[in-house]
Amino acid sequence: MIEKFVAESTECDFKVALETRKPKSWLKSVSAFANSIGGTLVFGVANNKQPIGLNDIQNDAETISRLIKERITPLPQFVLSPIKEDECDVLLLTILAGRSTPYYYKSDGIKEAYIRIGNESVVAPDHILNELILKGTNRSFDSLITDAKKADYSFTLLEATYLEQTGTHFNPTDYISFGLTDKNGYLTNAGKLVADQPLIRNSRIFCTHWNGLDKGSIFEDAIDDKEYEGNLISLLRNCTDFIRNNTKVRFVKEALYRVDKPDYADRAVTEAIVNAIIHRDYIVLGSEIHIDIFDDRLEIQSPGGMYDGRAIQDHDISTIGSVRRNPVIADLFHRMKFMERRGSGLTKILNETEKLSGYTKQMKPQFFSTPSDFRVVLKNTNYPDSKDTAQDTAQDTAQDTAQDSRLKMLLEFCSVPRTREEMQGYIGIEHREHFRKTFLTPLLASGKLQMTIPDKPTSKYQKYFAVR
């Protein structure tokens, strides 16, 4: 019975006997279970799962019930179940996940809320306590009204992106109906997060491309390093561009067609970044999302663990429902088609990665969470890049030759000033960022190509010409 119970229970603690002189030793677990996904205390069983039994199970049950009512506030839902195990009387105390969080242990005028970390019950840090308070009042950080007036800020990027993604204009009344402002024109935290100006300091993402398999010094071991802050839409775009610019798309020539072999699936990367932006905990002061690119993997780490307190690595991804820490932001991103409402983002990451050419089970994305952070690890499907066969060498040589040929064609084409669009069309490159990274930037850096308006590199009238 004990083995069967342990296999079915997500969280459980074993107690040889009921401690009445120092009830905090087990009551703190009652608080922690009620503050998360629930759990069970098993009295009369040793830590090695061997039943010892209780001498007076009826009296112990009454004492447990009384102490919970006296020391835990608000009162959580719990069930006491006596069972027989190897002729021993064992008592199960099952605590249900609470809705009126936080649940405090109180004694001698002191109140403490506990959470689970691994198999321990520890005092909740301030940022988790604040989140428990919001959860207990059916509120979220992004829905809280602030003292910032909408009229004092601009929302150009939000409105332009909404039109681009949906084909409809963002109306003034949408700010209220989407939860970005109240009726008096004051912004919610969600509204501040999508303003053009950086209004919430914690809305930041640090991106680093490391040289090798481990982190090192930013100044010595980083190939590329960027810090972005402010508007959530710009964060999403800047980070996807950073990853695209710092990863590769190889290809293999088949008899009648070419097979692209990107390091990572674009859709999987986008889903992982959106997941980090939407579900991160913005209450943690001085926090930010971290994106780290290594030779063999891409890691995206965001503040705040699973909203319901569980550890993602201990559960089947396909059975986990959608519990949103920031529902206002999630709804807005869904309307702009950056995510789906049904919580299929993690499954999407798995499915899109499986579609990559050369995918194996060893390349399956990994997910990890603690009470304080969430991490997604995507494997580089082209690592290790040490397949020095004659075929690979010949292919690389052919690719380099083709690249040099197109660079030469571009320079000849730019004997007179040309626009970027004209240059892309001439050599048949559709993707703007790929053209910039692979052709335009290297030619400008080498001095073989120059701008007609160097003082305004982003001018819409900009053209480029070859230097003879």
Coordinates of C-alpha atoms in Angstrom, one line a residue:
M1 CA 0.0 0.0 0.0
I2 CA 2.8 2.4 0.9
E3 CA 4.7 1.7 -2.3
K4 CA 1.5 2.2 -4.4
F5 CA 0.8 5.5 -2.6
V6 CA 4.4 6.8 -3.1
A7 CA 4.2 5.9 -6.8
E8 CA 0.9 7.9 -7.2
S9 CA 1.7 10.9 -5.0
T10 CA 3.5 13.9 -6.3
E11 CA 4.6 15.3 -2.9
C12 CA 4.9 13.3 0.3
D13 CA 6.7 13.3 3.6
F14 CA 7.1 10.4 6.1
K15 CA 7.0 10.8 9.9
V16 CA 7.7 8.0 12.3
A17 CA 5.4 9.5 14.9
L18 CA 3.3 12.6 15.5
E19 CA 5.5 15.4 17.0
T20 CA 3.3 17.4 19.4
R21 CA 6.0 19.3 21.3
K22 CA 7.5 20.8 18.1
P23 CA 4.6 20.6 15.7
K24 CA 6.3 23.1 13.3
S25 CA 8.4 20.2 12.1
W26 CA 5.4 18.9 10.1
L27 CA 3.0 21.8 10.1
K28 CA 5.4 23.7 7.8
S29 CA 4.8 21.0 5.3
V30 CA 1.1 21.5 5.6
S31 CA 1.6 25.2 4.8
A32 CA 4.0 24.3 1.9
F33 CA 1.6 21.7 0.4
A34 CA -1.4 24.1 0.6
N35 CA 0.6 26.9 -1.1
S36 CA 1.6 24.7 -4.0
I37 CA 0.0 21.6 -5.6
G38 CA -0.9 19.7 -2.5
G39 CA 0.7 16.7 -0.9
T40 CA 0.5 14.1 1.8
L41 CA 2.1 13.5 5.2
V42 CA 2.4 9.8 6.2
F43 CA 2.5 9.3 10.0
G44 CA 3.7 5.9 11.3
V45 CA 6.2 5.2 8.5
A46 CA 10.0 5.7 8.6
N47 CA 11.9 7.5 5.9
N48 CA 12.9 4.1 4.4
K49 CA 9.2 3.6 3.9
Q50 CA 9.0 0.8 6.5
P51 CA 5.8 1.0 8.6
I52 CA 6.3 1.5 12.3
G53 CA 2.7 2.2 13.3
L54 CA 1.1 4.7 15.7
N55 CA 0.1 3.7 19.2
D56 CA -3.1 5.7 19.4
I57 CA -4.2 6.6 15.8
Q58 CA -7.6 8.1 16.9
N59 CA -6.0 10.5 19.4
D60 CA -3.3 11.4 16.8
A61 CA -5.9 12.2 14.2
E62 CA -7.7 14.5 16.6
T63 CA -4.5 16.2 17.6
I64 CA -3.5 16.7 13.9
S65 CA -6.9 18.3 13.2
R66 CA -6.7 20.6 16.2
L67 CA -3.1 21.8 15.5
I68 CA -3.9 22.5 11.9
K69 CA -6.9 24.6 12.9
E70 CA -4.8 26.4 15.6
R71 CA -1.6 27.0 13.7
I72 CA -2.4 27.2 10.0
T73 CA -4.2 30.3 8.6
P74 CA -6.4 30.4 6.6
L75 CA -7.6 26.9 7.2
P76 CA -6.6 24.6 4.3
Q77 CA -8.6 21.6 3.1
F78 CA -7.3 18.3 4.4
V79 CA -8.3 14.7 4.7
L80 CA -7.2 12.2 7.4
S81 CA -7.2 8.5 6.3
P82 CA -6.2 5.7 8.6
I83 CA -4.9 2.5 6.9
K84 CA -3.4 -0.8 7.9
E85 CA 0.1 -1.6 6.6
D86 CA 1.8 -4.9 7.8
E87 CA -0.5 -4.9 10.8
C88 CA 0.6 -1.4 11.7
D89 CA -1.7 1.6 12.1
V90 CA -0.7 4.3 9.6
L91 CA -2.3 7.7 9.2
L92 CA -2.4 9.7 5.9
L93 CA -2.8 13.4 6.1
T94 CA -3.7 14.7 2.6
I95 CA -3.6 18.5 2.1
L96 CA -5.3 19.9 -1.0
A97 CA -3.8 22.7 -3.1
G98 CA -5.3 25.9 -1.7
R99 CA -7.1 28.7 -3.5
S100 CA -6.7 31.3 -0.6
T101 CA -2.9 31.5 -0.7
P102 CA -0.7 32.2 1.1
Y103 CA -1.3 29.7 3.9
Y104 CA 0.8 30.7 7.0
Y105 CA 2.1 28.7 9.9
K106 CA 1.6 31.0 13.0
S107 CA 3.1 30.7 16.5
D108 CA 4.1 33.2 19.2
G109 CA 2.9 36.1 17.1
I110 CA 5.0 35.1 14.0
K111 CA 3.5 34.1 10.7
E112 CA 5.5 32.3 8.0
A113 CA 4.4 30.9 4.6
Y114 CA 6.3 27.9 3.3
I115 CA 6.9 26.4 -0.1
R116 CA 8.4 23.1 -1.3
I117 CA 11.9 23.0 -2.8
G118 CA 12.7 19.4 -3.6
N119 CA 11.7 17.3 -0.6
E120 CA 12.0 20.2 1.8
S121 CA 9.6 22.8 3.1
V122 CA 11.3 26.3 3.3
V123 CA 10.1 29.8 4.1
A124 CA 8.8 31.5 0.9
P125 CA 11.1 34.2 -0.4
D126 CA 9.5 37.7 -0.7
H127 CA 8.8 37.5 -4.4
I128 CA 7.1 34.1 -4.2
L129 CA 5.1 35.4 -1.1
N130 CA 3.9 38.4 -3.2
E131 CA 2.9 36.1 -6.0
L132 CA 1.0 33.8 -3.5
I133 CA -0.8 36.9 -2.2
L134 CA -1.9 37.9 -5.7
K135 CA -3.0 34.3 -6.5
G136 CA -5.1 34.2 -3.3
T137 CA -7.0 37.3 -4.3
N138 CA -7.5 36.1 -7.9
R139 CA -5.2 38.8 -9.3
S140 CA -2.1 38.8 -11.4
F141 CA 0.9 41.2 -11.6
D142 CA 0.1 42.2 -15.2
S143 CA -3.5 43.1 -14.3
L144 CA -2.6 45.5 -11.4
I145 CA -3.4 49.2 -12.0
T146 CA -0.5 51.6 -11.8
D147 CA -0.2 55.3 -11.4
A148 CA 1.0 55.8 -15.0
K149 CA -1.3 57.6 -17.4
K150 CA -1.7 56.2 -20.9
A151 CA -1.8 59.7 -22.3
D152 CA 1.8 60.3 -21.2
Y153 CA 3.2 57.4 -23.3
S154 CA 3.2 56.1 -26.9
F155 CA 2.2 52.7 -28.2
T156 CA 3.3 52.9 -31.8
L157 CA 4.9 49.5 -32.0
L158 CA 1.9 47.7 -30.4
E159 CA -0.6 49.3 -32.7
A160 CA 1.6 48.7 -35.8
T161 CA 2.2 45.1 -34.9
Y162 CA -1.4 44.5 -34.1
L163 CA -2.4 45.8 -37.6
E164 CA 0.3 43.7 -39.2
Q165 CA -0.6 40.5 -37.4
T166 CA -4.4 40.7 -37.5
G167 CA -5.2 43.0 -40.4
T168 CA -7.3 45.3 -38.1
H169 CA -6.6 48.5 -36.3
F170 CA -6.0 48.7 -32.5
N171 CA -8.9 50.9 -31.4
P172 CA -8.8 53.2 -28.3
T173 CA -11.4 51.1 -26.6
D174 CA -9.2 48.0 -27.0
Y175 CA -6.9 49.3 -24.4
I176 CA -9.6 48.9 -21.8
S177 CA -11.2 45.7 -23.1
F178 CA -7.8 44.0 -23.4
G179 CA -6.8 45.0 -19.8
L180 CA -4.1 47.5 -20.7
T181 CA -5.7 50.4 -19.0
D182 CA -8.7 51.1 -16.7
K183 CA -11.6 53.4 -17.5
N184 CA -9.8 56.4 -16.1
G185 CA -6.8 55.9 -18.5
Y186 CA -4.3 54.5 -16.0
L187 CA -2.1 51.8 -17.3
T188 CA -2.0 48.3 -15.9
N189 CA 1.4 46.6 -15.6
A190 CA 0.5 44.8 -18.9
G191 CA 0.0 48.3 -20.5
K192 CA 3.4 49.4 -19.2
L193 CA 5.0 46.3 -20.6
V194 CA 3.9 47.1 -24.2
A195 CA 4.5 50.8 -24.2
D196 CA 7.2 52.1 -26.5
Q197 CA 9.1 53.5 -23.5
P198 CA 10.8 51.1 -21.0
L199 CA 8.6 51.5 -18.0
I200 CA 9.3 48.3 -16.0
R201 CA 13.0 47.8 -15.3
N202 CA 12.6 44.0 -15.0
S203 CA 11.4 43.8 -18.6
R204 CA 14.9 42.8 -19.9
I205 CA 16.6 40.0 -21.8
F206 CA 20.3 39.4 -21.8
C207 CA 21.6 37.5 -24.9
T208 CA 25.1 36.0 -25.1
H209 CA 26.8 33.8 -27.7
W210 CA 29.5 31.9 -25.9
N211 CA 32.7 30.5 -27.5
G212 CA 32.5 26.8 -26.5
L213 CA 30.3 24.7 -24.3
D214 CA 30.3 26.7 -21.0
K215 CA 30.0 30.3 -19.8
G216 CA 33.0 32.4 -19.2
S217 CA 34.0 36.0 -19.1
I218 CA 31.8 38.3 -21.2
F219 CA 34.9 40.2 -22.3
E220 CA 37.0 37.1 -23.2
D221 CA 34.7 34.2 -24.0
A222 CA 31.7 35.9 -25.6
I223 CA 31.4 36.0 -29.4
D224 CA 28.4 38.3 -29.2
D225 CA 26.6 39.9 -26.3
K226 CA 23.4 42.1 -26.3
E227 CA 21.1 43.5 -23.6
Y228 CA 17.5 44.4 -24.5
E229 CA 14.8 46.1 -22.4
G230 CA 11.4 47.5 -22.6
N231 CA 8.5 46.7 -24.9
L232 CA 7.7 43.0 -25.0
I233 CA 7.2 42.9 -28.8
S234 CA 10.6 44.5 -29.4
L235 CA 12.1 42.0 -27.0
L236 CA 10.6 39.1 -28.9
R237 CA 11.9 40.5 -32.3
N238 CA 15.3 41.5 -31.1
C239 CA 16.0 38.1 -29.4
T240 CA 14.8 36.0 -32.4
D241 CA 17.1 38.2 -34.6
F242 CA 20.0 37.7 -32.2
I243 CA 19.6 33.9 -32.3
R244 CA 19.2 33.9 -36.0
N245 CA 22.3 36.0 -36.5
N246 CA 24.3 33.7 -34.1
T247 CA 23.3 30.4 -35.5
K248 CA 23.7 28.7 -38.9
V249 CA 21.6 27.1 -41.6
R250 CA 23.6 24.4 -43.4
F251 CA 22.2 22.5 -46.3
V252 CA 22.7 19.1 -48.0
K253 CA 22.3 18.7 -51.8
E254 CA 20.1 15.7 -52.8
A255 CA 19.6 14.5 -56.4
L256 CA 16.8 16.8 -57.2
Y257 CA 16.5 19.2 -54.3
R258 CA 18.4 20.8 -51.4
V259 CA 17.7 20.0 -47.7
D260 CA 18.2 22.9 -45.3
K261 CA 19.7 21.9 -41.9
P262 CA 19.3 24.8 -39.4
D263 CA 20.9 24.5 -36.0
Y264 CA 17.5 25.0 -34.4
A265 CA 13.9 25.1 -35.6
D266 CA 12.7 28.7 -35.9
R267 CA 9.3 28.0 -34.6
A268 CA 10.6 26.2 -31.6
V269 CA 12.9 29.1 -30.8
T270 CA 10.0 31.6 -31.1
E271 CA 7.8 29.5 -28.9
A272 CA 10.5 29.2 -26.2
I273 CA 11.1 33.0 -26.2
V274 CA 7.3 33.7 -26.1
N275 CA 6.9 31.2 -23.2
A276 CA 9.7 33.0 -21.3
I277 CA 8.2 36.5 -21.9
I278 CA 4.6 35.4 -21.0
H279 CA 5.2 33.2 -18.0
R280 CA 8.1 34.8 -16.3
D281 CA 7.8 36.4 -12.9
Y282 CA 8.1 40.2 -13.2
I283 CA 7.9 40.7 -9.4
V284 CA 11.5 39.5 -8.9
L285 CA 13.5 42.7 -8.5
G286 CA 16.6 43.0 -10.6
S287 CA 15.7 40.0 -12.7
E288 CA 15.8 39.3 -16.4
I289 CA 15.5 36.5 -19.0
H290 CA 18.8 35.0 -20.1
I291 CA 19.4 33.5 -23.6
D292 CA 22.7 31.7 -23.9
I293 CA 24.0 30.2 -27.1
F294 CA 26.7 27.5 -26.8
D295 CA 28.3 25.4 -29.5
D296 CA 26.1 22.4 -28.7
R297 CA 22.9 24.0 -27.3
L298 CA 20.7 27.0 -26.8
E299 CA 19.4 27.8 -23.2
I300 CA 16.5 30.2 -22.4
Q301 CA 16.1 30.8 -18.7
S302 CA 13.4 33.0 -17.2
P303 CA 12.6 34.1 -13.6
G304 CA 9.8 32.2 -11.9
G305 CA 9.1 28.5 -11.9
M306 CA 5.9 26.7 -12.8
Y307 CA 3.0 28.9 -11.6
D308 CA 1.3 26.0 -9.8
G309 CA 4.5 25.1 -8.0
R310 CA 5.3 21.8 -9.6
A311 CA 8.6 20.8 -11.2
I312 CA 8.3 20.5 -15.0
Q313 CA 11.0 17.8 -15.3
D314 CA 8.9 15.5 -13.1
H315 CA 5.9 15.5 -15.3
D316 CA 4.7 14.5 -18.8
I317 CA 4.7 17.6 -21.0
S318 CA 1.7 16.4 -22.9
T319 CA -0.5 16.2 -19.8
I320 CA 0.3 19.6 -18.3
G321 CA -2.5 22.1 -18.7
S322 CA -2.1 25.8 -19.3
V323 CA -1.8 27.9 -16.1
R324 CA -0.9 31.5 -16.9
R325 CA 1.0 33.7 -14.6
N326 CA 0.3 36.8 -16.7
P327 CA -3.1 36.2 -18.3
V328 CA -3.5 39.8 -19.8
I329 CA -0.2 39.6 -21.6
A330 CA -0.9 36.0 -22.7
D331 CA -4.3 37.1 -24.2
L332 CA -2.7 40.0 -26.1
F333 CA 0.0 37.8 -27.6
H334 CA -2.7 35.3 -28.6
R335 CA -4.7 38.0 -30.3
M336 CA -1.5 38.9 -32.2
K337 CA -1.0 35.2 -33.1
F338 CA 2.3 34.9 -31.3
M339 CA 1.0 32.1 -29.2
E340 CA -2.0 29.7 -28.7
R341 CA -4.4 29.9 -25.8
R342 CA -4.5 26.2 -25.1
G343 CA -1.1 26.0 -23.6
S344 CA 0.5 23.9 -26.4
G345 CA 3.8 25.9 -26.5
L346 CA 6.0 23.2 -25.0
T347 CA 4.5 20.5 -27.1
K348 CA 5.1 22.8 -30.1
I349 CA 8.8 23.1 -29.2
L350 CA 9.1 19.3 -29.2
N351 CA 7.2 18.8 -32.4
E352 CA 9.0 21.5 -34.4
T353 CA 12.4 20.2 -33.3
E354 CA 11.5 16.7 -34.4
K355 CA 10.9 17.9 -37.9
L356 CA 14.5 19.0 -38.3
S357 CA 16.6 17.1 -40.8
G358 CA 18.9 14.6 -38.9
Y359 CA 16.9 14.7 -35.7
T360 CA 17.5 11.9 -33.2
K361 CA 16.1 11.3 -29.7
Q362 CA 19.2 12.7 -28.1
M363 CA 18.3 16.1 -29.6
K364 CA 14.9 16.2 -27.7
P365 CA 14.5 19.6 -26.0
Q366 CA 14.7 19.6 -22.3
F367 CA 12.7 21.6 -19.7
F368 CA 13.7 22.3 -16.1
S369 CA 12.1 24.3 -13.3
T370 CA 12.6 25.3 -9.7
P371 CA 10.4 27.5 -7.6
S372 CA 12.5 30.5 -8.8
D373 CA 13.3 29.8 -12.5
F374 CA 12.3 28.0 -15.7
R375 CA 14.8 26.8 -18.3
V376 CA 14.4 25.5 -21.8
V377 CA 17.4 23.7 -23.5
L378 CA 17.4 23.2 -27.3
K379 CA 20.1 20.9 -28.7
N380 CA 22.1 22.0 -31.8
T381 CA 21.1 19.4 -34.4
N382 CA 24.3 20.2 -36.3
Y383 CA 26.7 19.5 -33.4
P384 CA 29.4 18.2 -33.4
D385 CA 30.4 19.9 -36.7
S386 CA 33.4 17.6 -37.1
K387 CA 32.3 15.3 -39.9
D388 CA 35.4 15.8 -42.0
T389 CA 34.6 13.3 -44.7
A390 CA 35.6 13.8 -48.3
Q391 CA 31.9 14.4 -49.1
D392 CA 31.5 17.1 -46.4
T393 CA 34.8 18.8 -47.4
A394 CA 33.7 18.8 -51.1
Q395 CA 30.3 20.2 -50.1
D396 CA 31.9 23.0 -48.0
T397 CA 34.2 23.9 -50.8
A398 CA 31.3 24.0 -53.2
Q399 CA 29.3 26.2 -50.9
D400 CA 32.3 28.6 -50.3
T401 CA 32.9 28.8 -54.1
A402 CA 29.2 29.6 -54.7
Q403 CA 29.3 32.2 -51.9
D404 CA 32.4 33.9 -53.4
S405 CA 30.7 33.9 -56.8
R406 CA 27.6 35.7 -55.5
L407 CA 29.8 38.3 -53.6
K408 CA 31.6 39.0 -56.9
M409 CA 28.3 39.3 -58.8
L410 CA 27.0 41.8 -56.2
L411 CA 30.1 44.0 -56.5
E412 CA 29.8 44.0 -60.3
F413 CA 26.1 44.8 -60.0
C414 CA 26.9 47.7 -57.7
S415 CA 29.1 49.5 -60.1
V416 CA 26.3 52.0 -59.9
P417 CA 24.5 52.7 -56.6
R418 CA 21.8 50.1 -55.8
T419 CA 19.2 49.7 -53.1
R420 CA 19.2 46.7 -50.7
E421 CA 16.0 45.4 -52.4
E422 CA 17.7 45.5 -55.8
M423 CA 20.7 43.7 -54.5
Q424 CA 18.7 41.0 -52.8
G425 CA 16.6 40.4 -56.0
Y426 CA 19.7 40.3 -58.2
I427 CA 21.2 37.3 -56.4
G428 CA 17.9 35.7 -55.4
I429 CA 17.9 36.1 -51.6
E430 CA 14.5 36.6 -50.0
H431 CA 15.3 36.7 -46.3
R432 CA 16.4 40.3 -45.4
E433 CA 18.3 39.4 -42.3
H434 CA 20.1 36.6 -44.0
F435 CA 21.2 38.9 -46.8
R436 CA 22.3 41.5 -44.3
K437 CA 24.4 39.1 -42.2
T438 CA 25.9 37.0 -45.1
F439 CA 26.4 39.5 -47.8
L440 CA 25.8 43.2 -47.0
T441 CA 27.6 43.5 -43.6
P442 CA 30.8 41.5 -44.7
L443 CA 31.1 43.6 -47.9
L444 CA 30.7 46.9 -45.9
A445 CA 33.2 45.7 -43.3
S446 CA 35.8 44.8 -45.9
G447 CA 35.4 48.3 -47.5
K448 CA 34.5 46.8 -50.9
L449 CA 31.0 48.3 -50.6
Q450 CA 30.1 51.7 -49.3
M451 CA 26.9 53.7 -48.5
T452 CA 25.7 56.7 -50.4
I453 CA 24.4 58.2 -47.2
P454 CA 26.9 57.0 -44.5
D455 CA 25.7 59.4 -41.9
K456 CA 22.3 57.9 -42.0
P457 CA 22.7 54.1 -42.4
T458 CA 19.0 53.4 -41.9
S459 CA 17.7 56.0 -44.3
K460 CA 15.0 54.8 -46.7
Y461 CA 17.0 56.5 -49.5
Q462 CA 20.1 54.5 -48.7
K463 CA 22.0 52.9 -51.6
Y464 CA 25.2 51.0 -51.9
F465 CA 28.1 51.1 -54.5
A466 CA 31.3 49.1 -55.1
V467 CA 34.6 50.7 -54.4
R468 CA 37.1 50.2 -57.2

